[in-house]
PDB file of N, CA and C in Angstrom:
ATOM      1  N   MET A   1       0.845  -1.178   0.000  1.00  0.00           N
ATOM      2  CA  MET A   1       0.000   0.000   0.000  1.00  0.00           C
ATOM      3  C   MET A   1       0.890   1.241   0.000  1.00  0.00           C
ATOM      4  N   ASN A   2       0.627   2.144  -0.928  1.00  0.00           N
ATOM      5  CA  ASN A   2       1.351   3.405  -1.006  1.00  0.00           C
ATOM      6  C   ASN A   2       0.539   4.493  -0.307  1.00  0.00           C
ATOM      7  N   THR A   3       1.232   5.311   0.494  1.00  0.00           N
ATOM      8  CA  THR A   3       0.564   6.390   1.211  1.00  0.00           C
ATOM      9  C   THR A   3       1.385   7.660   1.050  1.00  0.00           C
ATOM     10  N   TYR A   4       0.708   8.768   0.729  1.00  0.00           N
ATOM     11  CA  TYR A   4       1.373  10.058   0.719  1.00  0.00           C
ATOM     12  C   TYR A   4       0.370  11.153   1.010  1.00  0.00           C
ATOM     13  N   THR A   5       0.874  12.364   1.276  1.00  0.00           N
ATOM     14  CA  THR A   5       0.004  13.465   1.676  1.00  0.00           C
ATOM     15  C   THR A   5      -0.064  14.531   0.590  1.00  0.00           C
ATOM     16  N   ILE A   6      -1.200  15.239   0.576  1.00  0.00           N
ATOM     17  CA  ILE A   6      -1.433  16.327  -0.371  1.00  0.00           C
ATOM     18  C   ILE A   6      -1.899  17.525   0.444  1.00  0.00           C
ATOM     19  N   SER A   7      -1.144  18.621   0.427  1.00  0.00           N
ATOM     20  CA  SER A   7      -1.532  19.773   1.244  1.00  0.00           C
ATOM     21  C   SER A   7      -1.853  21.015   0.427  1.00  0.00           C
ATOM     22  N   ASP A   8      -1.617  20.988  -0.877  1.00  0.00           N
ATOM     23  CA  ASP A   8      -1.825  22.196  -1.676  1.00  0.00           C
ATOM     24  C   ASP A   8      -2.881  22.027  -2.770  1.00  0.00           C
ATOM     25  N   LYS A   9      -3.628  20.910  -2.728  1.00  0.00           N
ATOM     26  CA  LYS A   9      -4.634  20.656  -3.759  1.00  0.00           C
ATOM     27  C   LYS A   9      -5.949  20.208  -3.139  1.00  0.00           C
ATOM     28  N   ARG A  10      -7.038  20.536  -3.831  1.00  0.00           N
ATOM     29  CA  ARG A  10      -8.391  20.079  -3.506  1.00  0.00           C
ATOM     30  C   ARG A  10      -8.700  18.957  -4.488  1.00  0.00           C
ATOM     31  N   ILE A  11      -9.259  17.846  -4.001  1.00  0.00           N
ATOM     32  CA  ILE A  11      -9.580  16.697  -4.840  1.00  0.00           C
ATOM     33  C   ILE A  11     -11.075  16.732  -5.142  1.00  0.00           C
ATOM     34  N   ILE A  12     -11.436  16.649  -6.419  1.00  0.00           N
ATOM     35  CA  ILE A  12     -12.833  16.645  -6.841  1.00  0.00           C
ATOM     36  C   ILE A  12     -13.107  15.312  -7.518  1.00  0.00           C
ATOM     37  N   ILE A  13     -14.075  14.571  -6.966  1.00  0.00           N
ATOM     38  CA  ILE A  13     -14.413  13.251  -7.479  1.00  0.00           C
ATOM     39  C   ILE A  13     -15.810  13.336  -8.084  1.00  0.00           C
ATOM     40  N   ASN A  14     -15.908  13.022  -9.373  1.00  0.00           N
ATOM     41  CA  ASN A  14     -17.160  13.127 -10.105  1.00  0.00           C
ATOM     42  C   ASN A  14     -17.646  11.725 -10.459  1.00  0.00           C
ATOM     43  N   TYR A  15     -18.815  11.360  -9.913  1.00  0.00           N
ATOM     44  CA  TYR A  15     -19.438  10.081 -10.243  1.00  0.00           C
ATOM     45  C   TYR A  15     -20.314  10.321 -11.462  1.00  0.00           C
ATOM     46  N   ASN A  16     -19.851   9.898 -12.630  1.00  0.00           N
ATOM     47  CA  ASN A  16     -20.477  10.244 -13.902  1.00  0.00           C
ATOM     48  C   ASN A  16     -21.885   9.672 -14.085  1.00  0.00           C
ATOM     49  N   ILE A  17     -22.170   8.521 -13.524  1.00  0.00           N
ATOM     50  CA  ILE A  17     -23.483   7.898 -13.713  1.00  0.00           C
ATOM     51  C   ILE A  17     -24.548   8.600 -12.863  1.00  0.00           C
ATOM     52  N   THR A  18     -24.236   8.873 -11.600  1.00  0.00           N
ATOM     53  CA  THR A  18     -25.225   9.477 -10.698  1.00  0.00           C
ATOM     54  C   THR A  18     -25.127  10.997 -10.657  1.00  0.00           C
ATOM     55  N   VAL A  19     -24.190  11.571 -11.360  1.00  0.00           N
ATOM     56  CA  VAL A  19     -23.960  13.016 -11.408  1.00  0.00           C
ATOM     57  C   VAL A  19     -23.704  13.571  -9.996  1.00  0.00           C
ATOM     58  N   GLU A  20     -23.066  12.771  -9.165  1.00  0.00           N
ATOM     59  CA  GLU A  20     -22.705  13.201  -7.817  1.00  0.00           C
ATOM     60  C   GLU A  20     -21.268  13.705  -7.849  1.00  0.00           C
ATOM     61  N   ILE A  21     -21.034  14.831  -7.210  1.00  0.00           N
ATOM     62  CA  ILE A  21     -19.680  15.384  -7.114  1.00  0.00           C
ATOM     63  C   ILE A  21     -19.317  15.491  -5.642  1.00  0.00           C
ATOM     64  N   ARG A  22     -18.184  14.910  -5.276  1.00  0.00           N
ATOM     65  CA  ARG A  22     -17.699  15.000  -3.897  1.00  0.00           C
ATOM     66  C   ARG A  22     -16.342  15.688  -3.905  1.00  0.00           C
ATOM     67  N   THR A  23     -16.121  16.522  -2.912  1.00  0.00           N
ATOM     68  CA  THR A  23     -14.877  17.268  -2.814  1.00  0.00           C
ATOM     69  C   THR A  23     -14.245  16.995  -1.464  1.00  0.00           C
ATOM     70  N   ILE A  24     -12.939  16.840  -1.470  1.00  0.00           N
ATOM     71  CA  ILE A  24     -12.191  16.720  -0.217  1.00  0.00           C
ATOM     72  C   ILE A  24     -11.007  17.668  -0.324  1.00  0.00           C
ATOM     73  N   GLU A  25     -10.765  18.423   0.729  1.00  0.00           N
ATOM     74  CA  GLU A  25      -9.673  19.393   0.706  1.00  0.00           C
ATOM     75  C   GLU A  25      -8.950  19.380   2.039  1.00  0.00           C
ATOM     76  N   PRO A  26      -7.703  19.866   2.050  1.00  0.00           N
ATOM     77  CA  PRO A  26      -6.977  19.922   3.312  1.00  0.00           C
ATOM     78  C   PRO A  26      -7.751  20.747   4.338  1.00  0.00           C
ATOM     79  N   LYS A  27      -7.558  20.404   5.595  1.00  0.00           N
ATOM     80  CA  LYS A  27      -8.247  21.115   6.674  1.00  0.00           C
ATOM     81  C   LYS A  27      -7.361  22.283   7.103  1.00  0.00           C
ATOM     82  N   ALA A  28      -7.906  23.493   7.029  1.00  0.00           N
ATOM     83  CA  ALA A  28      -7.147  24.694   7.381  1.00  0.00           C
ATOM     84  C   ALA A  28      -7.744  25.313   8.637  1.00  0.00           C
ATOM     85  N   ILE A  29      -6.914  25.500   9.661  1.00  0.00           N
ATOM     86  CA  ILE A  29      -7.359  26.109  10.908  1.00  0.00           C
ATOM     87  C   ILE A  29      -6.560  27.388  11.107  1.00  0.00           C
ATOM     88  N   GLU A  30      -7.283  28.496  11.260  1.00  0.00           N
ATOM     89  CA  GLU A  30      -6.634  29.793  11.409  1.00  0.00           C
ATOM     90  C   GLU A  30      -6.099  29.953  12.828  1.00  0.00           C
ATOM     91  N   ASN A  31      -4.895  30.487  12.938  1.00  0.00           N
ATOM     92  CA  ASN A  31      -4.293  30.787  14.233  1.00  0.00           C
ATOM     93  C   ASN A  31      -5.008  32.005  14.812  1.00  0.00           C
ATOM     94  N   CYS A  32      -5.617  31.861  15.975  1.00  0.00           N
ATOM     95  CA  CYS A  32      -6.396  32.962  16.544  1.00  0.00           C
ATOM     96  C   CYS A  32      -5.509  34.112  17.025  1.00  0.00           C
ATOM     97  N   MET A  33      -4.254  33.839  17.307  1.00  0.00           N
ATOM     98  CA  MET A  33      -3.351  34.889  17.784  1.00  0.00           C
ATOM     99  C   MET A  33      -2.653  35.617  16.629  1.00  0.00           C
ATOM    100  N   VAL A  34      -2.557  34.965  15.479  1.00  0.00           N
ATOM    101  CA  VAL A  34      -1.945  35.561  14.297  1.00  0.00           C
ATOM    102  C   VAL A  34      -2.927  35.385  13.137  1.00  0.00           C
ATOM    103  N   PRO A  35      -3.867  36.321  12.969  1.00  0.00           N
ATOM    104  CA  PRO A  35      -4.892  36.165  11.935  1.00  0.00           C
ATOM    105  C   PRO A  35      -4.294  35.951  10.546  1.00  0.00           C
ATOM    106  N   GLU A  36      -5.007  35.169   9.738  1.00  0.00           N
ATOM    107  CA  GLU A  36      -4.632  34.806   8.378  1.00  0.00           C
ATOM    108  C   GLU A  36      -3.368  33.950   8.297  1.00  0.00           C
ATOM    109  N   THR A  37      -2.991  33.336   9.423  1.00  0.00           N
ATOM    110  CA  THR A  37      -1.944  32.322   9.452  1.00  0.00           C
ATOM    111  C   THR A  37      -2.648  31.000   9.751  1.00  0.00           C
ATOM    112  N   PHE A  38      -2.410  29.990   8.912  1.00  0.00           N
ATOM    113  CA  PHE A  38      -3.163  28.745   9.004  1.00  0.00           C
ATOM    114  C   PHE A  38      -2.271  27.565   9.342  1.00  0.00           C
ATOM    115  N   HIS A  39      -2.832  26.621  10.100  1.00  0.00           N
ATOM    116  CA  HIS A  39      -2.241  25.294  10.268  1.00  0.00           C
ATOM    117  C   HIS A  39      -3.010  24.387   9.307  1.00  0.00           C
ATOM    118  N   ILE A  40      -2.299  23.715   8.414  1.00  0.00           N
ATOM    119  CA  ILE A  40      -2.940  22.900   7.385  1.00  0.00           C
ATOM    120  C   ILE A  40      -2.730  21.421   7.692  1.00  0.00           C
ATOM    121  N   THR A  41      -3.850  20.691   7.791  1.00  0.00           N
ATOM    122  CA  THR A  41      -3.808  19.236   7.916  1.00  0.00           C
ATOM    123  C   THR A  41      -4.002  18.676   6.515  1.00  0.00           C
ATOM    124  N   PRO A  42      -2.987  17.996   5.962  1.00  0.00           N
ATOM    125  CA  PRO A  42      -3.067  17.556   4.558  1.00  0.00           C
ATOM    126  C   PRO A  42      -4.005  16.361   4.365  1.00  0.00           C
ATOM    127  N   ILE A  43      -4.374  16.152   3.106  1.00  0.00           N
ATOM    128  CA  ILE A  43      -5.128  14.961   2.709  1.00  0.00           C
ATOM    129  C   ILE A  43      -4.142  13.800   2.657  1.00  0.00           C
ATOM    130  N   THR A  44      -4.557  12.655   3.163  1.00  0.00           N
ATOM    131  CA  THR A  44      -3.754  11.444   3.047  1.00  0.00           C
ATOM    132  C   THR A  44      -4.348  10.592   1.938  1.00  0.00           C
ATOM    133  N   ARG A  45      -3.520  10.234   0.955  1.00  0.00           N
ATOM    134  CA  ARG A  45      -3.971   9.364  -0.138  1.00  0.00           C
ATOM    135  C   ARG A  45      -3.340   8.001   0.069  1.00  0.00           C
ATOM    136  N   MET A  46      -4.181   6.966   0.085  1.00  0.00           N
ATOM    137  CA  MET A  46      -3.713   5.596   0.269  1.00  0.00           C
ATOM    138  C   MET A  46      -4.121   4.773  -0.947  1.00  0.00           C
ATOM    139  N   ASP A  47      -3.154   4.154  -1.587  1.00  0.00           N
ATOM    140  CA  ASP A  47      -3.396   3.286  -2.748  1.00  0.00           C
ATOM    141  C   ASP A  47      -3.148   1.843  -2.345  1.00  0.00           C
ATOM    142  N   ASP A  48      -4.093   0.984  -2.653  1.00  0.00           N
ATOM    143  CA  ASP A  48      -3.815  -0.448  -2.551  1.00  0.00           C
ATOM    144  C   ASP A  48      -4.145  -1.083  -3.908  1.00  0.00           C
ATOM    145  N   ASP A  49      -4.293  -2.383  -3.967  1.00  0.00           N
ATOM    146  CA  ASP A  49      -4.487  -3.052  -5.256  1.00  0.00           C
ATOM    147  C   ASP A  49      -5.772  -2.644  -5.962  1.00  0.00           C
ATOM    148  N   ASN A  50      -6.858  -2.424  -5.203  1.00  0.00           N
ATOM    149  CA  ASN A  50      -8.161  -2.201  -5.821  1.00  0.00           C
ATOM    150  C   ASN A  50      -8.779  -0.832  -5.568  1.00  0.00           C
ATOM    151  N   PHE A  51      -8.295  -0.105  -4.575  1.00  0.00           N
ATOM    152  CA  PHE A  51      -8.949   1.133  -4.179  1.00  0.00           C
ATOM    153  C   PHE A  51      -7.952   2.270  -3.953  1.00  0.00           C
ATOM    154  N   ILE A  52      -8.457   3.497  -4.118  1.00  0.00           N
ATOM    155  CA  ILE A  52      -7.733   4.706  -3.733  1.00  0.00           C
ATOM    156  C   ILE A  52      -8.590   5.376  -2.669  1.00  0.00           C
ATOM    157  N   THR A  53      -7.979   5.713  -1.537  1.00  0.00           N
ATOM    158  CA  THR A  53      -8.707   6.346  -0.441  1.00  0.00           C
ATOM    159  C   THR A  53      -8.088   7.697  -0.148  1.00  0.00           C
ATOM    160  N   TYR A  54      -8.933   8.729  -0.085  1.00  0.00           N
ATOM    161  CA  TYR A  54      -8.526  10.071   0.308  1.00  0.00           C
ATOM    162  C   TYR A  54      -9.126  10.330   1.683  1.00  0.00           C
ATOM    163  N   GLU A  55      -8.296  10.826   2.617  1.00  0.00           N
ATOM    164  CA  GLU A  55      -8.786  11.027   3.976  1.00  0.00           C
ATOM    165  C   GLU A  55      -8.160  12.272   4.598  1.00  0.00           C
ATOM    166  N   VAL A  56      -8.995  13.068   5.257  1.00  0.00           N
ATOM    167  CA  VAL A  56      -8.531  14.186   6.067  1.00  0.00           C
ATOM    168  C   VAL A  56      -9.505  14.316   7.228  1.00  0.00           C
ATOM    169  N   GLY A  57      -8.997  14.209   8.438  1.00  0.00           N
ATOM    170  CA  GLY A  57      -9.869  14.257   9.613  1.00  0.00           C
ATOM    171  C   GLY A  57     -10.915  13.157   9.554  1.00  0.00           C
ATOM    172  N   ASP A  58     -12.192  13.529   9.721  1.00  0.00           N
ATOM    173  CA  ASP A  58     -13.295  12.567   9.672  1.00  0.00           C
ATOM    174  C   ASP A  58     -13.799  12.322   8.255  1.00  0.00           C
ATOM    175  N   ASN A  59     -13.331  13.087   7.302  1.00  0.00           N
ATOM    176  CA  ASN A  59     -13.803  12.988   5.924  1.00  0.00           C
ATOM    177  C   ASN A  59     -12.968  11.943   5.178  1.00  0.00           C
ATOM    178  N   LYS A  60     -13.646  10.925   4.642  1.00  0.00           N
ATOM    179  CA  LYS A  60     -12.947   9.835   3.961  1.00  0.00           C
ATOM    180  C   LYS A  60     -13.731   9.450   2.713  1.00  0.00           C
ATOM    181  N   ILE A  61     -13.046   9.367   1.576  1.00  0.00           N
ATOM    182  CA  ILE A  61     -13.671   8.960   0.319  1.00  0.00           C
ATOM    183  C   ILE A  61     -12.826   7.836  -0.283  1.00  0.00           C
ATOM    184  N   THR A  62     -13.485   6.723  -0.613  1.00  0.00           N
ATOM    185  CA  THR A  62     -12.814   5.586  -1.233  1.00  0.00           C
ATOM    186  C   THR A  62     -13.378   5.390  -2.638  1.00  0.00           C
ATOM    187  N   VAL A  63     -12.465   5.226  -3.603  1.00  0.00           N
ATOM    188  CA  VAL A  63     -12.852   5.072  -5.010  1.00  0.00           C
ATOM    189  C   VAL A  63     -12.210   3.793  -5.542  1.00  0.00           C
ATOM    190  N   SER A  64     -12.989   3.027  -6.286  1.00  0.00           N
ATOM    191  CA  SER A  64     -12.498   1.799  -6.894  1.00  0.00           C
ATOM    192  C   SER A  64     -11.651   2.130  -8.125  1.00  0.00           C
ATOM    193  N   LYS A  65     -10.499   1.501  -8.245  1.00  0.00           N
ATOM    194  CA  LYS A  65      -9.657   1.694  -9.429  1.00  0.00           C
ATOM    195  C   LYS A  65     -10.353   1.162 -10.678  1.00  0.00           C
ATOM    196  N   GLU A  66     -11.191   0.165 -10.511  1.00  0.00           N
ATOM    197  CA  GLU A  66     -11.954  -0.380 -11.640  1.00  0.00           C
ATOM    198  C   GLU A  66     -12.928   0.675 -12.176  1.00  0.00           C
ATOM    199  N   ASP A  67     -13.592   1.410 -11.264  1.00  0.00           N
ATOM    200  CA  ASP A  67     -14.505   2.475 -11.687  1.00  0.00           C
ATOM    201  C   ASP A  67     -13.765   3.595 -12.417  1.00  0.00           C
ATOM    202  N   ILE A  68     -12.547   3.871 -11.993  1.00  0.00           N
ATOM    203  CA  ILE A  68     -11.746   4.902 -12.664  1.00  0.00           C
ATOM    204  C   ILE A  68     -11.373   4.439 -14.075  1.00  0.00           C
ATOM    205  N   SER A  69     -10.960   3.180 -14.201  1.00  0.00           N
ATOM    206  CA  SER A  69     -10.566   2.675 -15.518  1.00  0.00           C
ATOM    207  C   SER A  69     -11.758   2.578 -16.476  1.00  0.00           C
ATOM    208  N   LYS A  70     -12.958   2.346 -15.950  1.00  0.00           N
ATOM    209  CA  LYS A  70     -14.171   2.293 -16.785  1.00  0.00           C
ATOM    210  C   LYS A  70     -14.788   3.678 -16.993  1.00  0.00           C
ATOM    211  N   GLU A  71     -14.159   4.690 -16.440  1.00  0.00           N
ATOM    212  CA  GLU A  71     -14.608   6.085 -16.523  1.00  0.00           C
ATOM    213  C   GLU A  71     -15.977   6.306 -15.882  1.00  0.00           C
ATOM    214  N   ILE A  72     -16.311   5.484 -14.909  1.00  0.00           N
ATOM    215  CA  ILE A  72     -17.512   5.706 -14.103  1.00  0.00           C
ATOM    216  C   ILE A  72     -17.241   6.845 -13.125  1.00  0.00           C
ATOM    217  N   VAL A  73     -15.989   6.946 -12.714  1.00  0.00           N
ATOM    218  CA  VAL A  73     -15.561   7.985 -11.788  1.00  0.00           C
ATOM    219  C   VAL A  73     -14.388   8.731 -12.405  1.00  0.00           C
ATOM    220  N   THR A  74     -14.420  10.063 -12.320  1.00  0.00           N
ATOM    221  CA  THR A  74     -13.262  10.861 -12.740  1.00  0.00           C
ATOM    222  C   THR A  74     -12.774  11.661 -11.542  1.00  0.00           C
ATOM    223  N   ILE A  75     -11.468  11.801 -11.465  1.00  0.00           N
ATOM    224  CA  ILE A  75     -10.851  12.529 -10.359  1.00  0.00           C
ATOM    225  C   ILE A  75     -10.020  13.651 -10.953  1.00  0.00           C
ATOM    226  N   LYS A  76     -10.209  14.856 -10.424  1.00  0.00           N
ATOM    227  CA  LYS A  76      -9.366  15.965 -10.844  1.00  0.00           C
ATOM    228  C   LYS A  76      -8.954  16.766  -9.617  1.00  0.00           C
ATOM    229  N   THR A  77      -7.951  17.596  -9.797  1.00  0.00           N
ATOM    230  CA  THR A  77      -7.452  18.400  -8.682  1.00  0.00           C
ATOM    231  C   THR A  77      -7.503  19.875  -9.046  1.00  0.00           C
ATOM    232  N   GLU A  78      -7.633  20.686  -8.027  1.00  0.00           N
ATOM    233  CA  GLU A  78      -7.565  22.138  -8.169  1.00  0.00           C
ATOM    234  C   GLU A  78      -6.653  22.666  -7.073  1.00  0.00           C
ATOM    235  N   ALA A  79      -6.124  23.841  -7.285  1.00  0.00           N
ATOM    236  CA  ALA A  79      -5.280  24.462  -6.260  1.00  0.00           C
ATOM    237  C   ALA A  79      -6.128  24.747  -5.020  1.00  0.00           C
ATOM    238  N   PHE A  80      -5.541  24.576  -3.856  1.00  0.00           N
ATOM    239  CA  PHE A  80      -6.230  24.845  -2.594  1.00  0.00           C
ATOM    240  C   PHE A  80      -5.610  26.076  -1.953  1.00  0.00           C
ATOM    241  N   HIS A  81      -6.454  27.040  -1.636  1.00  0.00           N
ATOM    242  CA  HIS A  81      -6.019  28.251  -0.948  1.00  0.00           C
ATOM    243  C   HIS A  81      -6.909  28.436   0.275  1.00  0.00           C
ATOM    244  N   PRO A  82      -6.353  28.332   1.483  1.00  0.00           N
ATOM    245  CA  PRO A  82      -7.196  28.522   2.665  1.00  0.00           C
ATOM    246  C   PRO A  82      -7.733  29.946   2.709  1.00  0.00           C
ATOM    247  N   THR A  83      -8.988  30.067   3.107  1.00  0.00           N
ATOM    248  CA  THR A  83      -9.607  31.381   3.185  1.00  0.00           C
ATOM    249  C   THR A  83     -10.186  31.600   4.569  1.00  0.00           C
ATOM    250  N   VAL A  84     -10.286  32.861   4.930  1.00  0.00           N
ATOM    251  CA  VAL A  84     -10.863  33.243   6.209  1.00  0.00           C
ATOM    252  C   VAL A  84     -12.353  33.437   6.006  1.00  0.00           C
ATOM    253  N   VAL A  85     -13.138  32.773   6.814  1.00  0.00           N
ATOM    254  CA  VAL A  85     -14.583  32.942   6.766  1.00  0.00           C
ATOM    255  C   VAL A  85     -14.958  33.890   7.894  1.00  0.00           C
ATOM    256  N   ARG A  86     -15.413  35.065   7.528  1.00  0.00           N
ATOM    257  CA  ARG A  86     -15.801  36.064   8.519  1.00  0.00           C
ATOM    258  C   ARG A  86     -17.230  35.804   8.970  1.00  0.00           C
ATOM    259  N   LYS A  87     -17.420  35.782  10.267  1.00  0.00           N
ATOM    260  CA  LYS A  87     -18.759  35.585  10.807  1.00  0.00           C
ATOM    261  C   LYS A  87     -19.511  36.901  10.788  1.00  0.00           C
ATOM    262  N   THR A  88     -20.787  36.814  10.619  1.00  0.00           N
ATOM    263  CA  THR A  88     -21.625  38.003  10.693  1.00  0.00           C
ATOM    264  C   THR A  88     -22.606  37.825  11.835  1.00  0.00           C
ATOM    265  N   GLY A  89     -22.972  38.913  12.444  1.00  0.00           N
ATOM    266  CA  GLY A  89     -23.957  38.848  13.516  1.00  0.00           C
ATOM    267  C   GLY A  89     -23.356  38.703  14.893  1.00  0.00           C
ATOM    268  N   GLY A  90     -22.066  38.388  14.976  1.00  0.00           N
ATOM    269  CA  GLY A  90     -21.408  38.301  16.278  1.00  0.00           C
ATOM    270  C   GLY A  90     -21.677  36.991  16.991  1.00  0.00           C
ATOM    271  N   CYS A  91     -20.836  36.707  17.950  1.00  0.00           N
ATOM    272  CA  CYS A  91     -20.962  35.496  18.755  1.00  0.00           C
ATOM    273  C   CYS A  91     -21.478  35.880  20.133  1.00  0.00           C
ATOM    274  N   LYS A  92     -22.204  35.003  20.725  1.00  0.00           N
ATOM    275  CA  LYS A  92     -22.701  35.216  22.080  1.00  0.00           C
ATOM    276  C   LYS A  92     -22.178  34.103  22.940  1.00  0.00           C
ATOM    277  N   PRO A  93     -21.324  34.281  23.897  1.00  0.00           N
ATOM    278  CA  PRO A  93     -20.578  35.506  24.171  1.00  0.00           C
ATOM    279  C   PRO A  93     -19.377  35.647  23.244  1.00  0.00           C
ATOM    280  N   CYS A  94     -18.903  36.882  23.063  1.00  0.00           N
ATOM    281  CA  CYS A  94     -17.750  37.149  22.214  1.00  0.00           C
ATOM    282  C   CYS A  94     -16.502  36.546  22.835  1.00  0.00           C
ATOM    283  N   THR A  95     -15.684  35.890  22.001  1.00  0.00           N
ATOM    284  CA  THR A  95     -14.439  35.289  22.496  1.00  0.00           C
ATOM    285  C   THR A  95     -13.216  36.025  21.953  1.00  0.00           C
ATOM    286  N   ASN A  96     -13.421  37.171  21.284  1.00  0.00           N
ATOM    287  CA  ASN A  96     -12.327  37.960  20.717  1.00  0.00           C
ATOM    288  C   ASN A  96     -11.446  37.153  19.772  1.00  0.00           C
ATOM    289  N   CYS A  97     -12.072  36.322  18.946  1.00  0.00           N
ATOM    290  CA  CYS A  97     -11.303  35.469  18.032  1.00  0.00           C
ATOM    291  C   CYS A  97     -10.857  36.214  16.781  1.00  0.00           C
ATOM    292  N   GLY A  98     -11.492  37.338  16.445  1.00  0.00           N
ATOM    293  CA  GLY A  98     -11.099  38.115  15.282  1.00  0.00           C
ATOM    294  C   GLY A  98     -11.822  37.754  14.010  1.00  0.00           C
ATOM    295  N   ARG A  99     -12.722  36.755  14.019  1.00  0.00           N
ATOM    296  CA  ARG A  99     -13.403  36.339  12.790  1.00  0.00           C
ATOM    297  C   ARG A  99     -14.329  37.397  12.232  1.00  0.00           C
ATOM    298  N   CYS A 100     -14.868  38.246  13.074  1.00  0.00           N
ATOM    299  CA  CYS A 100     -15.827  39.236  12.602  1.00  0.00           C
ATOM    300  C   CYS A 100     -15.127  40.565  12.257  1.00  0.00           C
ATOM    301  N   SER A 101     -13.812  40.568  12.260  1.00  0.00           N
ATOM    302  CA  SER A 101     -12.997  41.756  11.973  1.00  0.00           C
ATOM    303  C   SER A 101     -13.219  42.877  12.988  1.00  0.00           C
ATOM    304  N   TRP A 102     -13.596  42.516  14.186  1.00  0.00           N
ATOM    305  CA  TRP A 102     -13.848  43.507  15.215  1.00  0.00           C
ATOM    306  C   TRP A 102     -12.562  44.040  15.773  1.00  0.00           C
TER     307      TRP A 102
END
């Protein structure tokens, strides 16, 4: 089994028959003391004889290599850029995390 990590790409898996699209991307956590600085948990890709598994945290997607060869499933990648999600409306109680740009 081959295992390696991906920290700079988002994986998009398209199930062509059911028109389902699933996305898995590295987990980015913003440092609350240094805004816009992120700790990135990469995607782990595991290859064995029959399957490819992408996993990050609790999110796990397994794809059959047979489905890929029959073009039932297509996999593509895009660049991953962590972004800051600003909250609106404020938190109760405020924790001074900086998300609302206060």
